[in-house]
Each structure stands twice: as structure tokens, then as C-alpha cells.
Amino acid sequence: MADPREGVAPDGTIVTGADRGRVPAAFEPVLADAAARATERGASLYVYGSVANGTVRPGLSDVDLLSVDLADAPGVGQFLSARYAGLCRGVEVAAATAADLAGDSDAAYGFRVFLRHYCVHLAGPDPS
């Protein structure tokens, strides 16, 4: 589902609806569980998409997470998907590394822009 708040501010900066305050209370246990797993592994974790912008539809939407330096991110996603199957279609944990965010390349810059404007930080260092 599209973010109804996405656009460009009068000053030319990107605006989105991604905000911690827009996360529906029903999804807080998923995020807390995911954040705890990331923290215990020394990783960073972000939520993005419909959960982050408040347009999530319980039972129909995925919970989209982005991890940085999370060992076995797909396994964490499978575990959380099984645990919260009654709430969401799945918990998808994308995997990135700190190296993906470092440097002056267009890809690294784009990744940092994505983190800053489309993601909500949940756990670990925030390199955005």
C-alpha cells in the first residue's frame, strides 16, 4: 500500500509517513521481539513499509524489517513469521551490512537516504 504522506516538502526534502508514533499498537509485540533478537546479536534493526507509516492491514500485510549486520536474518524472519502468523502475512527481514552503508558511492548514499526517510529505527546503532 502506498504511503499517503510521501512527497516533497517545500524546501525540496523528502517527506514520508514513516514515524514510530504511527505504528499500530497491535504490532508492537512483533517489533519488540524483533528488536530484542537484533540487540542480543549486536545488530541494528529498522521497520519500513505499511507498519512504519500506519497503513498496515492486520492479517493481510507483511511486517517489513531491515537489519544491519544481523546474522541469520532470514532465520529470524521465519521464526517471527511463525510466531505472529495470526497478526500478519509474514515478517520479512532484509539483510544489509555496515559496509553497504559506508562510503561515497551512489548505492551507499541511496541506502542511507532510504534509512533516514523511509525507515524507523528500532534497535542498535543508527548509521543513517
Coordinates of N, CA and C in Angstrom, one line a residue:
M1 N 0.8 -1.2 0.0 CA 0.0 0.0 0.0 C 0.9 1.2 0.0
A2 N 0.5 2.2 -0.8 CA 1.3 3.4 -0.9 C 1.2 4.2 0.3
D3 N 2.3 5.0 0.6 CA 2.3 5.9 1.7 C 1.6 7.2 1.4
P4 N 0.5 7.4 2.0 CA -0.2 8.7 1.6 C 0.5 10.0 2.0
R5 N 1.5 9.9 2.8 CA 2.2 11.1 3.3 C 3.5 11.3 2.5
E6 N 3.8 10.4 1.6 CA 5.1 10.6 0.8 C 5.0 11.7 -0.2
G7 N 6.1 12.5 -0.2 CA 6.1 13.6 -1.1 C 7.4 14.4 -1.0
V8 N 7.3 15.6 -1.4 CA 8.5 16.5 -1.3 C 8.0 17.8 -0.6
A9 N 8.8 18.1 0.4 CA 8.5 19.3 1.2 C 8.8 20.6 0.4
P10 N 8.3 21.7 0.8 CA 8.5 23.0 0.1 C 10.0 23.3 -0.1
D11 N 10.8 22.8 0.9 CA 12.3 23.0 0.8 C 13.0 22.0 -0.1
G12 N 12.2 21.1 -0.7 CA 12.8 20.1 -1.6 C 13.3 18.8 -0.9
T13 N 13.1 18.6 0.4 CA 13.5 17.4 1.0 C 12.3 16.4 0.9
I14 N 12.7 15.1 1.1 CA 11.8 14.0 1.1 C 11.0 14.0 2.4
V15 N 9.7 13.8 2.2 CA 8.8 13.5 3.4 C 8.1 12.2 3.2
T16 N 7.9 11.5 4.3 CA 7.2 10.3 4.3 C 6.4 10.2 5.5
G17 N 5.5 9.1 5.6 CA 4.8 8.9 6.8 C 5.4 8.0 7.8
A18 N 6.7 7.6 7.5 CA 7.4 6.7 8.4 C 7.6 7.4 9.8
D19 N 7.0 6.9 10.8 CA 7.1 7.5 12.1 C 6.8 6.5 13.2
R20 N 7.6 6.5 14.2 CA 7.3 5.5 15.3 C 5.9 5.6 15.9
G21 N 5.4 6.8 16.0 CA 4.1 7.1 16.5 C 3.0 6.6 15.7
R22 N 3.2 6.2 14.4 CA 2.2 5.7 13.5 C 2.1 4.1 13.6
V23 N 3.0 3.5 14.3 CA 3.0 2.0 14.3 C 1.8 1.6 15.2
P24 N 0.8 0.8 14.6 CA -0.3 0.4 15.4 C 0.1 -0.4 16.6
A25 N -0.6 -0.3 17.7 CA -0.3 -1.0 19.0 C -0.2 -2.5 18.8
A26 N -1.1 -3.0 17.9 CA -1.1 -4.4 17.7 C 0.2 -5.0 17.2
F27 N 1.0 -4.2 16.6 CA 2.3 -4.6 16.0 C 3.5 -4.4 16.9
E28 N 3.3 -3.8 18.1 CA 4.4 -3.5 19.0 C 5.0 -4.8 19.5
P29 N 4.3 -5.9 19.8 CA 5.0 -7.1 20.2 C 5.9 -7.7 19.1
V30 N 5.5 -7.6 17.9 CA 6.4 -8.1 16.8 C 7.7 -7.3 16.8
L31 N 7.5 -6.0 16.9 CA 8.7 -5.1 16.8 C 9.6 -5.3 18.0
A32 N 9.0 -5.4 19.2 CA 9.8 -5.6 20.4 C 10.5 -6.9 20.3
D33 N 9.9 -8.0 19.9 CA 10.5 -9.3 19.7 C 11.7 -9.2 18.7
A34 N 11.4 -8.6 17.6 CA 12.5 -8.5 16.6 C 13.6 -7.6 17.1
A35 N 13.3 -6.5 17.8 CA 14.4 -5.7 18.3 C 15.2 -6.4 19.3
A36 N 14.6 -7.2 20.2 CA 15.4 -7.9 21.2 C 16.3 -8.9 20.5
R37 N 15.9 -9.6 19.5 CA 16.7 -10.5 18.8 C 17.9 -9.8 18.1
A38 N 17.6 -8.6 17.5 CA 18.7 -7.9 16.9 C 19.7 -7.4 17.9
T39 N 19.2 -6.9 19.1 CA 20.1 -6.4 20.1 C 21.0 -7.4 20.7
E40 N 20.4 -8.6 20.9 CA 21.2 -9.7 21.5 C 22.3 -10.2 20.5
R41 N 22.2 -9.8 19.3 CA 23.2 -10.2 18.3 C 24.0 -9.1 17.8
G42 N 23.9 -7.9 18.5 CA 24.7 -6.7 18.2 C 24.4 -6.1 16.8
A43 N 23.1 -6.2 16.4 CA 22.7 -5.7 15.1 C 21.9 -4.5 15.2
S44 N 21.7 -3.8 14.1 CA 20.7 -2.7 14.0 C 19.5 -3.2 13.3
L45 N 18.3 -2.6 13.6 CA 17.1 -3.0 13.0 C 16.2 -1.8 12.8
Y46 N 15.5 -1.9 11.7 CA 14.5 -0.8 11.2 C 13.2 -1.5 10.8
V47 N 12.1 -0.8 10.9 CA 10.9 -1.2 10.3 C 10.6 -0.2 9.2
Y48 N 10.0 -0.6 8.1 CA 9.6 0.2 7.0 C 8.3 -0.3 6.4
G49 N 7.8 0.4 5.4 CA 6.6 0.0 4.8 C 5.3 0.4 5.5
S50 N 4.3 -0.5 5.4 CA 3.0 -0.1 5.9 C 2.9 -0.1 7.4
V51 N 3.7 -0.9 8.1 CA 3.8 -0.8 9.6 C 4.4 0.5 10.0
A52 N 5.4 0.9 9.4 CA 6.1 2.2 9.7 C 5.2 3.4 9.4
N53 N 4.4 3.4 8.4 CA 3.6 4.6 8.0 C 2.2 4.5 8.5
G54 N 1.8 3.4 9.2 CA 0.5 3.3 9.8 C -0.6 2.8 8.9
T55 N -0.3 2.3 7.7 CA -1.3 1.9 6.7 C -1.4 0.4 6.7
V56 N -0.8 -0.3 7.7 CA -0.8 -1.8 7.7 C -2.2 -2.3 7.9
R57 N -2.5 -3.5 7.3 CA -3.8 -4.1 7.4 C -3.6 -5.5 8.1
P58 N -3.9 -5.6 9.4 CA -3.7 -6.8 10.2 C -4.3 -8.0 9.4
G59 N -3.4 -9.1 9.4 CA -3.8 -10.3 8.7 C -3.5 -10.3 7.3
L60 N -3.3 -9.2 6.6 CA -3.1 -9.1 5.2 C -1.7 -8.6 4.8
S61 N -1.1 -7.7 5.7 CA 0.1 -7.1 5.4 C 1.3 -7.9 6.0
D62 N 2.5 -7.7 5.4 CA 3.7 -8.1 5.9 C 4.3 -7.1 6.9
V63 N 5.2 -7.6 7.8 CA 6.0 -6.6 8.6 C 7.3 -6.6 7.9
D64 N 7.7 -5.5 7.4 CA 9.0 -5.3 6.7 C 10.0 -4.8 7.6
L65 N 11.1 -5.5 7.8 CA 12.2 -5.1 8.6 C 13.5 -5.1 7.8
L66 N 14.4 -4.2 8.2 CA 15.7 -4.2 7.6 C 16.7 -4.3 8.7
S67 N 17.6 -5.3 8.5 CA 18.6 -5.5 9.6 C 20.0 -5.1 9.0
V68 N 20.9 -4.6 9.9 CA 22.2 -4.3 9.5 C 23.1 -5.2 10.4
D69 N 23.9 -6.1 9.8 CA 24.8 -7.0 10.5 C 24.1 -8.0 11.4
L70 N 22.9 -8.4 11.0 CA 22.2 -9.4 11.7 C 22.4 -10.8 11.2
A71 N 23.2 -11.6 11.9 CA 23.5 -13.0 11.5 C 22.1 -13.7 11.4
D72 N 21.9 -14.5 10.3 CA 20.8 -15.3 10.1 C 19.5 -14.5 10.0
A73 N 19.5 -13.4 9.3 CA 18.3 -12.5 9.2 C 17.1 -13.3 8.6
P74 N 17.3 -14.2 7.6 CA 16.2 -15.0 7.1 C 15.6 -15.9 8.2
G75 N 16.5 -16.5 9.0 CA 16.0 -17.4 10.0 C 15.2 -16.6 11.1
V76 N 15.6 -15.4 11.4 CA 14.9 -14.6 12.4 C 13.5 -14.3 11.8
G77 N 13.5 -14.0 10.5 CA 12.2 -13.7 9.8 C 11.3 -14.9 9.8
Q78 N 11.8 -16.1 9.6 CA 11.0 -17.3 9.6 C 10.4 -17.6 11.0
F79 N 11.3 -17.4 12.0 CA 10.8 -17.6 13.4 C 9.7 -16.6 13.7
L80 N 9.9 -15.3 13.4 CA 8.9 -14.3 13.8 C 7.6 -14.5 12.9
S81 N 7.8 -14.9 11.7 CA 6.6 -15.2 10.8 C 5.7 -16.3 11.5
A82 N 6.4 -17.3 11.9 CA 5.6 -18.4 12.6 C 4.9 -17.9 13.9
R83 N 5.7 -17.2 14.7 CA 5.2 -16.7 15.9 C 4.0 -15.8 15.8
Y84 N 4.0 -14.9 14.8 CA 3.0 -13.9 14.6 C 2.1 -14.2 13.4
A85 N 1.9 -15.4 13.0 CA 1.1 -15.8 11.8 C -0.3 -15.3 11.9
G86 N -0.9 -15.2 13.1 CA -2.2 -14.7 13.2 C -2.4 -13.2 13.1
L87 N -1.3 -12.5 13.1 CA -1.3 -11.0 13.0 C -1.0 -10.5 11.6
C88 N 0.0 -11.2 11.0 CA 0.5 -10.7 9.7 C 0.7 -11.8 8.7
R89 N 0.8 -11.5 7.5 CA 1.1 -12.5 6.4 C 2.5 -13.0 6.6
G90 N 3.4 -12.3 7.1 CA 4.8 -12.7 7.3 C 5.6 -11.6 7.9
V91 N 6.8 -12.0 8.5 CA 7.8 -11.0 8.9 C 9.0 -11.2 8.0
E92 N 9.2 -10.2 7.2 CA 10.4 -10.3 6.3 C 11.5 -9.5 6.8
V93 N 12.7 -10.1 6.9 CA 13.9 -9.4 7.5 C 14.9 -9.3 6.4
A94 N 15.0 -8.1 5.8 CA 16.1 -7.9 4.8 C 17.4 -7.8 5.5
A95 N 18.4 -8.2 4.8 CA 19.8 -8.2 5.4 C 20.7 -7.2 4.7
A96 N 21.4 -6.4 5.4 CA 22.4 -5.5 4.9 C 23.6 -5.6 5.9
T97 N 24.7 -5.0 5.4 CA 25.9 -4.9 6.3 C 26.3 -3.5 6.4
A98 N 27.1 -3.2 7.4 CA 27.6 -1.8 7.7 C 28.3 -1.4 6.4
A99 N 29.0 -2.3 5.8 CA 29.8 -1.9 4.6 C 28.9 -1.4 3.4
D100 N 27.6 -1.9 3.4 CA 26.7 -1.4 2.4 C 26.3 0.0 2.5
L101 N 26.5 0.6 3.8 CA 26.1 1.9 4.1 C 27.3 2.9 4.0
A102 N 28.5 2.3 4.0 CA 29.7 3.2 4.1 C 30.2 3.7 2.7
G103 N 30.8 4.8 2.7 CA 31.5 5.3 1.6 C 30.6 6.4 0.8
D104 N 31.2 6.8 -0.3 CA 30.6 7.9 -1.1 C 29.9 7.4 -2.4
S105 N 29.8 6.1 -2.5 CA 29.1 5.6 -3.7 C 27.6 6.0 -3.8
D106 N 27.1 6.0 -5.0 CA 25.7 6.3 -5.1 C 24.8 5.2 -4.3
A107 N 25.2 4.0 -4.4 CA 24.5 2.9 -3.7 C 24.5 3.1 -2.2
A108 N 25.6 3.5 -1.6 CA 25.7 3.7 -0.2 C 24.9 4.9 0.2
Y109 N 25.0 6.0 -0.6 CA 24.2 7.2 -0.3 C 22.7 6.9 -0.4
G110 N 22.3 6.2 -1.4 CA 20.9 5.8 -1.6 C 20.4 5.0 -0.4
F111 N 21.2 4.1 0.1 CA 20.8 3.3 1.2 C 20.6 4.1 2.4
R112 N 21.5 5.1 2.7 CA 21.4 6.0 3.8 C 20.1 6.8 3.7
V113 N 19.8 7.3 2.5 CA 18.6 8.1 2.3 C 17.4 7.2 2.6
F114 N 17.4 6.0 2.2 CA 16.3 5.0 2.5 C 16.1 4.9 4.0
L115 N 17.2 4.7 4.7 CA 17.1 4.5 6.1 C 16.6 5.8 6.8
R116 N 17.0 6.9 6.4 CA 16.7 8.2 7.0 C 15.2 8.6 6.8
H117 N 14.7 8.3 5.6 CA 13.4 8.8 5.2 C 12.3 7.8 5.2
Y118 N 12.6 6.5 5.0 CA 11.6 5.5 4.9 C 11.5 4.5 6.0
C119 N 12.5 4.5 6.9 CA 12.6 3.5 7.9 C 12.5 4.2 9.3
V120 N 12.1 3.4 10.2 CA 12.0 3.8 11.6 C 13.0 2.9 12.4
H121 N 14.0 3.5 13.0 CA 15.0 2.8 13.8 C 14.4 2.1 15.0
L122 N 14.7 0.9 15.2 CA 14.2 0.1 16.4 C 15.3 -0.3 17.4
A123 N 16.5 -0.7 16.9 CA 17.5 -1.2 17.8 C 18.9 -1.0 17.1
G124 N 19.9 -1.0 18.0 CA 21.3 -1.0 17.6 C 21.7 0.4 17.1
P125 N 22.9 0.5 16.7 CA 23.5 1.8 16.1 C 22.6 2.2 14.9
D126 N 22.5 3.5 14.8 CA 21.8 4.1 13.6 C 22.7 4.8 12.7
P127 N 23.2 4.2 11.7 CA 24.2 4.8 10.7 C 23.5 5.7 9.7
S128 N 22.2 5.9 9.8 CA 21.6 6.7 8.7 C 22.0 8.1 8.8

